Short mmCIF file of C-alpha atoms in Angstrom, two decimals:
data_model
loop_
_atom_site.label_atom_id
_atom_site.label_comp_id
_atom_site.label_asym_id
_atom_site.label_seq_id
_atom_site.Cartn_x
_atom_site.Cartn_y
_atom_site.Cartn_z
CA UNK W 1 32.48 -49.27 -49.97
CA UNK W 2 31.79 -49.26 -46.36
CA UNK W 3 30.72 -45.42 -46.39
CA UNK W 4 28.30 -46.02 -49.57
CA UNK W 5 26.15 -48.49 -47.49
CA UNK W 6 26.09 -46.20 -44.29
CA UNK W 7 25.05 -43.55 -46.80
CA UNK W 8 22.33 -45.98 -48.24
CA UNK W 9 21.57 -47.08 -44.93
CA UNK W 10 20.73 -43.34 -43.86
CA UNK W 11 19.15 -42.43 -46.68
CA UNK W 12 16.74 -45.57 -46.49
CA UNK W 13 16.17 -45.04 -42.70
CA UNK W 14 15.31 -41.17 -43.63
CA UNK W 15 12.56 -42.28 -46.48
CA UNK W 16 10.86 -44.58 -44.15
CA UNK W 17 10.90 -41.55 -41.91
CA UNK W 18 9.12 -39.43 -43.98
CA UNK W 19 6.75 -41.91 -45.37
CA UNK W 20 6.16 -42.63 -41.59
CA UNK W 21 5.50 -38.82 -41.55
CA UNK W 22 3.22 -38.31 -44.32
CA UNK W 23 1.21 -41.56 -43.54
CA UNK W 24 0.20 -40.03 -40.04
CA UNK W 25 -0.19 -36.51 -41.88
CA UNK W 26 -2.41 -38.39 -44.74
CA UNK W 27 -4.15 -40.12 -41.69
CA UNK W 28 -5.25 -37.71 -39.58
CA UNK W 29 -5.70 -34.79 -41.87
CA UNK W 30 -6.50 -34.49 -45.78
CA UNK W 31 -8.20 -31.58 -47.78
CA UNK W 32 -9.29 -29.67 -44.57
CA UNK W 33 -10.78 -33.03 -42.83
CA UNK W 34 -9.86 -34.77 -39.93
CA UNK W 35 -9.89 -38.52 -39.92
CA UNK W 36 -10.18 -39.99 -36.67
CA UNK W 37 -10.69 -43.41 -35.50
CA UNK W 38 -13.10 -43.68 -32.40
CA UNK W 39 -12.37 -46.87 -30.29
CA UNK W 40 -14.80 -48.80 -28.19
CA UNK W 41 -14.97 -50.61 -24.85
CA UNK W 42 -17.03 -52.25 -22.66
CA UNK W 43 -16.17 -53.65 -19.28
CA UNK W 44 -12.61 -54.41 -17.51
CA UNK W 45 -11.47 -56.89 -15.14
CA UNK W 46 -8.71 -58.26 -13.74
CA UNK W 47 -8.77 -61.19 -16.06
CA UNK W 48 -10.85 -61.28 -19.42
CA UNK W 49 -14.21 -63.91 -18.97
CA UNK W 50 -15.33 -62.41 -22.34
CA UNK W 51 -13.82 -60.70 -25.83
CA UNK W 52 -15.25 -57.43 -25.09
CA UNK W 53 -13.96 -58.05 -21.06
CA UNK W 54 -10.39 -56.50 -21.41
CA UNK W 55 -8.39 -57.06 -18.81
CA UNK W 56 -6.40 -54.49 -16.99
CA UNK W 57 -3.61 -55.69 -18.24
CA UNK W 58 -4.31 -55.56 -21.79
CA UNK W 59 -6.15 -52.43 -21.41
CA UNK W 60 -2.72 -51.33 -20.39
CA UNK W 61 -0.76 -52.50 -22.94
CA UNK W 62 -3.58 -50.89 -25.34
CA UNK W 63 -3.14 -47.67 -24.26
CA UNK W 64 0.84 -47.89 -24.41
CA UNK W 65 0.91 -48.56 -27.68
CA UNK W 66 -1.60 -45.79 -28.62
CA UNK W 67 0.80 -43.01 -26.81
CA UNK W 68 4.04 -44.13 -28.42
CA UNK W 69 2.37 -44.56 -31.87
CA UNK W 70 1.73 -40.72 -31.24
CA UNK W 71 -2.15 -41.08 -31.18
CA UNK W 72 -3.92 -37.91 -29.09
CA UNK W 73 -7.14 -38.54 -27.47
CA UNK W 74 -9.91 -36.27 -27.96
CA UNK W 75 -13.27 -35.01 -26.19
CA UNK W 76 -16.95 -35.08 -28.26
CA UNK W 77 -16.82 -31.11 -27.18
CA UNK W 78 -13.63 -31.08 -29.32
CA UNK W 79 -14.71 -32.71 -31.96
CA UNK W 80 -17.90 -29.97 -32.21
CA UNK W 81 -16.05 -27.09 -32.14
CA UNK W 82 -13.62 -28.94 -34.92
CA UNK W 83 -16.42 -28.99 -36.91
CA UNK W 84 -18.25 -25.93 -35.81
CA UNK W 85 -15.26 -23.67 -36.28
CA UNK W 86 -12.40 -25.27 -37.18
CA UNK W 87 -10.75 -25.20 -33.66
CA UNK W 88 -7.73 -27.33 -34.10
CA UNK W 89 -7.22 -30.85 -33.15
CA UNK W 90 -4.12 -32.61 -31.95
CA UNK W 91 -2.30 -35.02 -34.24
CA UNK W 92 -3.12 -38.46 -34.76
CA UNK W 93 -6.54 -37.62 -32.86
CA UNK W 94 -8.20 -40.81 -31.47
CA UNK W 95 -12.11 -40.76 -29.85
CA UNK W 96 -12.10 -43.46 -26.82
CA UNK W 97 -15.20 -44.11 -25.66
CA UNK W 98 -16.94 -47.38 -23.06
CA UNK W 99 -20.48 -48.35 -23.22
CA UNK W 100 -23.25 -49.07 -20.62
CA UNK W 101 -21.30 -47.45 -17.58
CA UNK W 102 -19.78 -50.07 -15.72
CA UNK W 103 -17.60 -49.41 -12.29
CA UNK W 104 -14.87 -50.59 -14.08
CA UNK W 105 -15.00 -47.84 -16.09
CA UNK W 106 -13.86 -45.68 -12.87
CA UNK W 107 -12.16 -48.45 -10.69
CA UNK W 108 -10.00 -49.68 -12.99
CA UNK W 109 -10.02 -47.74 -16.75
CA UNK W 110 -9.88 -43.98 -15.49
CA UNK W 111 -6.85 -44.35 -13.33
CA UNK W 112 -4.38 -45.84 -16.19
CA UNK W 113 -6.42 -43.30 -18.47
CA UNK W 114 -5.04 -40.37 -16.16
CA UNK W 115 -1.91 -41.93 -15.63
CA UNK W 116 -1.14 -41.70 -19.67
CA UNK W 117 -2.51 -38.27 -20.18
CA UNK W 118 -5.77 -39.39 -22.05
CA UNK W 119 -9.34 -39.08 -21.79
CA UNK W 120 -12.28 -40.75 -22.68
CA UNK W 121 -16.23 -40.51 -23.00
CA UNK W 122 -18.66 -42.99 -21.43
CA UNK W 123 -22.11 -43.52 -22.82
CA UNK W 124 -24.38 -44.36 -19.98
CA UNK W 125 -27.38 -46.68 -19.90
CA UNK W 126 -29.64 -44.37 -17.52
CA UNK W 127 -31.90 -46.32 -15.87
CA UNK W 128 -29.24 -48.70 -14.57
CA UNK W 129 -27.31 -45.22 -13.23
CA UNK W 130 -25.95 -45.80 -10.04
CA UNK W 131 -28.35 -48.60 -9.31
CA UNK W 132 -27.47 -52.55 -8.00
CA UNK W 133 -30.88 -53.99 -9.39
CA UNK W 134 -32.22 -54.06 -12.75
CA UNK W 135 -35.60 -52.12 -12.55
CA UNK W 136 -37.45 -54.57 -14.47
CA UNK W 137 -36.50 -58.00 -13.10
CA UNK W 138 -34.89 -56.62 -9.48
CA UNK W 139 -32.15 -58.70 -10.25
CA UNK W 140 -28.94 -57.88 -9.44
CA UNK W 141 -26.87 -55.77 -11.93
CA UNK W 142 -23.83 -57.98 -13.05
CA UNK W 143 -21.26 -56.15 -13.92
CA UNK W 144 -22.44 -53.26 -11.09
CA UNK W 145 -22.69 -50.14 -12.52
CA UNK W 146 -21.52 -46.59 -11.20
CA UNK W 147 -23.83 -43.41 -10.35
CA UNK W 148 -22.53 -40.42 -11.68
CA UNK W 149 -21.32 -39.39 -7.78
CA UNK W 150 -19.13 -41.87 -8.37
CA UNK W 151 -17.70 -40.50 -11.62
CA UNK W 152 -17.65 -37.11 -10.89
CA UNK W 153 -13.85 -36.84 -9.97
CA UNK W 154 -13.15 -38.04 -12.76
CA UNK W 155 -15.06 -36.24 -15.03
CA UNK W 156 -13.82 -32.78 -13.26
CA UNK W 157 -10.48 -34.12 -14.10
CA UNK W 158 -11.58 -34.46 -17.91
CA UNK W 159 -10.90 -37.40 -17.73
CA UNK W 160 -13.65 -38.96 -17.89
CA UNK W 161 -17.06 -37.56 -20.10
CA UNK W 162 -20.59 -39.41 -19.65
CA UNK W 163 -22.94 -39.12 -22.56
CA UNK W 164 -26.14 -41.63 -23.44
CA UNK W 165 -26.54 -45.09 -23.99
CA UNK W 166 -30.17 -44.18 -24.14
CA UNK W 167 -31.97 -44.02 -20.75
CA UNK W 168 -33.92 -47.37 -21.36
CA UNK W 169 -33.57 -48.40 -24.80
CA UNK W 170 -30.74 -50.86 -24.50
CA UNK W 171 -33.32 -53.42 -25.01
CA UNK W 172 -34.57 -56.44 -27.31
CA UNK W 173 -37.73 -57.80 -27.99
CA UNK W 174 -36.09 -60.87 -26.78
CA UNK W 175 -35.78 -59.21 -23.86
CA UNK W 176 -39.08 -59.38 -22.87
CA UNK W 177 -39.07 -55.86 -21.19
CA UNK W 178 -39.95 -54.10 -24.55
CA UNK W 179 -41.58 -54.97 -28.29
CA UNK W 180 -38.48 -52.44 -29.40
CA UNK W 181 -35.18 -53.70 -30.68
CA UNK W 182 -33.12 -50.63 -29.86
CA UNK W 183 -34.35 -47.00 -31.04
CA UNK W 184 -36.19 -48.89 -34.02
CA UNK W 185 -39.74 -48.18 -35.20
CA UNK W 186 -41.97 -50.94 -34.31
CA UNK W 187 -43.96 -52.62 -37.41
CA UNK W 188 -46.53 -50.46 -37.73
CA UNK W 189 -45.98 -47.62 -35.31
CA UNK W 190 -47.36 -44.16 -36.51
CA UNK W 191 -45.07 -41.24 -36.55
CA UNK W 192 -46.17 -39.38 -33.56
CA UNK W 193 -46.19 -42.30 -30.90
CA UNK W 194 -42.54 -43.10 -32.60
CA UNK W 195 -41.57 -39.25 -31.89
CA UNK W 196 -43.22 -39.55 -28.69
CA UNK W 197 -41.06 -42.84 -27.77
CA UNK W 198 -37.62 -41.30 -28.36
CA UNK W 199 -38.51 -38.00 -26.80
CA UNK W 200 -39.74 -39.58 -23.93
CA UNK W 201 -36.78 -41.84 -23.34
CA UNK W 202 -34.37 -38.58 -24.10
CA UNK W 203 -36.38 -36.68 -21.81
CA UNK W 204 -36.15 -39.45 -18.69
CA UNK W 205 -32.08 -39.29 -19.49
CA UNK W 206 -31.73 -35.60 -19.08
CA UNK W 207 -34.08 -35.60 -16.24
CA UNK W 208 -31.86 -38.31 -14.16
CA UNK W 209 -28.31 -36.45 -15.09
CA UNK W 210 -29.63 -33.24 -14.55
CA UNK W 211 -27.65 -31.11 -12.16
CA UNK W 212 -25.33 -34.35 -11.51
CA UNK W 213 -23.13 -34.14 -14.65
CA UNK W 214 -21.13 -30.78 -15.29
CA UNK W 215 -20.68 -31.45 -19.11
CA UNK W 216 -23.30 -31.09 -21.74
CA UNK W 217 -25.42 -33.84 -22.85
CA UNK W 218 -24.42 -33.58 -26.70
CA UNK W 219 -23.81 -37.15 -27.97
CA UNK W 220 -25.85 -40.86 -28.42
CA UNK W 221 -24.05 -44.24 -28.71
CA UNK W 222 -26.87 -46.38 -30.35
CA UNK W 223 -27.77 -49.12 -28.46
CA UNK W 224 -26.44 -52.58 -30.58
CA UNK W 225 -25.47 -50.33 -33.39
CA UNK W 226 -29.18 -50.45 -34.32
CA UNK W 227 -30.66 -47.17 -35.96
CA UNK W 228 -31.94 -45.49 -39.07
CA UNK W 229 -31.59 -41.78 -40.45
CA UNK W 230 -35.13 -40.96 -39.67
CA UNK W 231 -33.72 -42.02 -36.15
CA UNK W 232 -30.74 -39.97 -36.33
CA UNK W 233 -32.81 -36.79 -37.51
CA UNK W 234 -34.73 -37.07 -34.70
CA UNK W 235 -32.48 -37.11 -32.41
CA UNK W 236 -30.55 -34.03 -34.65
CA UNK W 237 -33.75 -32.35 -33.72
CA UNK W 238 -33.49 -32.98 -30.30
CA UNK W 239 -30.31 -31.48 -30.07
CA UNK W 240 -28.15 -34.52 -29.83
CA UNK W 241 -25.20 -33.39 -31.91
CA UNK W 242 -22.64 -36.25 -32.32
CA UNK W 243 -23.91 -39.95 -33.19
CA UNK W 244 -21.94 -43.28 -32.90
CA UNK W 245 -23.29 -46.61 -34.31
CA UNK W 246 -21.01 -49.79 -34.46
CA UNK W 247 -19.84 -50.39 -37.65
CA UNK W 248 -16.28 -50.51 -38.19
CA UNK W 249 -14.55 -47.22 -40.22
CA UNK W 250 -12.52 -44.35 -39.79
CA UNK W 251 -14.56 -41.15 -40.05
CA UNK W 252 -13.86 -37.82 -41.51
CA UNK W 253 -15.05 -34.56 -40.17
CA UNK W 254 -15.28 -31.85 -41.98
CA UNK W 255 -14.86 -28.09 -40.51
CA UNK W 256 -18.33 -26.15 -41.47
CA UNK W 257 -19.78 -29.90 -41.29
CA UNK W 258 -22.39 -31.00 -38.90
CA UNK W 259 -23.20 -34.16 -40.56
CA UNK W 260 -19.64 -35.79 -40.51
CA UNK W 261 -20.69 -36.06 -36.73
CA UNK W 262 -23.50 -37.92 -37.25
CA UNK W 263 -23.75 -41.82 -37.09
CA UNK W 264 -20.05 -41.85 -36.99
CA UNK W 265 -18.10 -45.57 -36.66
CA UNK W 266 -15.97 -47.27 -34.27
CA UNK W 267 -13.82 -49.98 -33.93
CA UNK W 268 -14.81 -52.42 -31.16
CA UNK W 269 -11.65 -53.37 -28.91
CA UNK W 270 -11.42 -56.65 -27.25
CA UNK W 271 -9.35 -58.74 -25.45
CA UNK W 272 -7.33 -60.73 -28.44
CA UNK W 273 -6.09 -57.29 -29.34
CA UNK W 274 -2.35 -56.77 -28.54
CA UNK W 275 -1.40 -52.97 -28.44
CA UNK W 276 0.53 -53.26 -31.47
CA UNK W 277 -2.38 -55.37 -33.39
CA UNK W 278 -4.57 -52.52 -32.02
CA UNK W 279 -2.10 -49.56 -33.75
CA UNK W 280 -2.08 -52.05 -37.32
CA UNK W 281 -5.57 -52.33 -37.67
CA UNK W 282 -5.81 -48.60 -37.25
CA UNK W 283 -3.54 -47.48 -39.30
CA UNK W 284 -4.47 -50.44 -41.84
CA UNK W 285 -8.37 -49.37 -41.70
CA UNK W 286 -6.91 -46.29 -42.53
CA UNK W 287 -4.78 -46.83 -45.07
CA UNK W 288 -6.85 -49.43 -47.25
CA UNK W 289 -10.36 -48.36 -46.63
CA UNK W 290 -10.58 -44.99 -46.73
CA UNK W 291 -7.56 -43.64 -49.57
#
């Protein structure tokens, strides 16, 4: 009897095995997509004051889990020649990416990012680049924020990418520095002082990188989450090639394409997260959402 449940035993261990196997297969690819979760950060620190404030030690832990789960991490220039022309992707491919630019970002996320063999993009707010006051108020810039000097050993590495957070439309009207929530159309605005607006702000981006950042300028976070597909066209026709809004989803790309890379989702990470909790709600988002 004893050698019938060893047998049962090993064949039960072997079909959670291959259900293990063709979960991440189902996952990650499925009829000539790829489906790939894109994760989002803000700031670190050595203790969390905030959810979105991860602390180092958590943002660890995160990253742990991620690499023994199997997960890959990916570049935006990947994921356009995925789509473009079907280069391949790693397994389990996952998109990390941080928001505003913080020095935390180099200081404290890059080093553990290097140390685990992954990579990750960094959408910059421009006209805070490498600056300790806030242009409008001349207050000081709490969390500081890092110039792209400061970033570029990291991004020669490839381990770090910087793309746009907008050069300055990470604003409310609440604000009081702008009548613009976001990249939104103000009530009323006509079409060409809209165009004009996002030009303009894309324009003052590339104009303040420019010459400073060896990687191509080929991908918007929106600021809040807030946009629109007349927004998202426009900046298609501007040459931005790879959107990201907030809401939460895994997204599919599709070789031949471009669209899957527009306005694509992504899970916000904070604090509360455990490294395993972070793996489950993956592969649950995954699993329930999107079969």
């Amino acid at each position: 009897m004893r050698w019938k449940r060893m047998a049962a035993a090993s064949i039960a261990l072997a079909l959670l095995l291959i259900l293990e196997i063709c979960d991440i297969l189902y996952i990650t690819r499925q009829e000539g997509m790829c489906r790939l979760p894109v994760l989002m950060y803000h700031h670190f620190a050595q203790e969390s004051t905030y959810p979105t404030v991860v602390s180092f030690g958590r943002f660890r832990e995160q990253l742990a889990a991620l690499r023994d789960a199997g997960y890959h991490t990916v570049t935006i220039p990947q994921l356009i020649a995925y789509v473009d022309g079907g280069a391949p992707l790693p397994d389990k491919p996952v998109l990390l990416t941080m928001d505003d630019g913080y020095t935390s970002n180099i200081a404290a996320a890059a080093p553990v990012l290097e140390e685990m063999g992954f990579c990750a993009t960094v959408f910059v707010i421009g006209i805070n680049e490498g600056e300790s006051l806030y242009a409008h108020t001349g207050a000081p810039l709490s969390p500081e924020r890092f110039s792209y000097e400061e970033a570029a050993p990291w991004v020669e590495k490839g381990v770090l990418d910087l793309q746009s957070h907008t050069f300055d439309m990470h604003q409310l009207a609440a604000y009081g520095h702008s009548s613009r929530d976001g990249m939104l159309r103000l009530e009323g605005e006509e079409d060409g002082a809209y165009v004009r607006a996002l030009r303009d702000d894309l324009e003052a981006f590339r104009a303040r990188r420019a010459g400073r950042v060896p990687t191509e300028l080929a991908a918007l976070a929106y600021p809040f989450g807030y946009y629109t597909r007349e927004t998202d066209e426009l900046l298609a026709a501007e040459g931005i090639r790879a959107t990201f809004t907030t809401e939460e989803r895994i997204n599919n790309l599709v070789p031949g394409d471009s669209g899957t890379l527009r306005m694509m989702g992504r899970f916000n990470v904070t604090e509360d997260l455990t490294g395993w909790a972070l793996v489950e709600r993956l592969r649950e988002r995954a699993g329930i959402f999107d079969r």
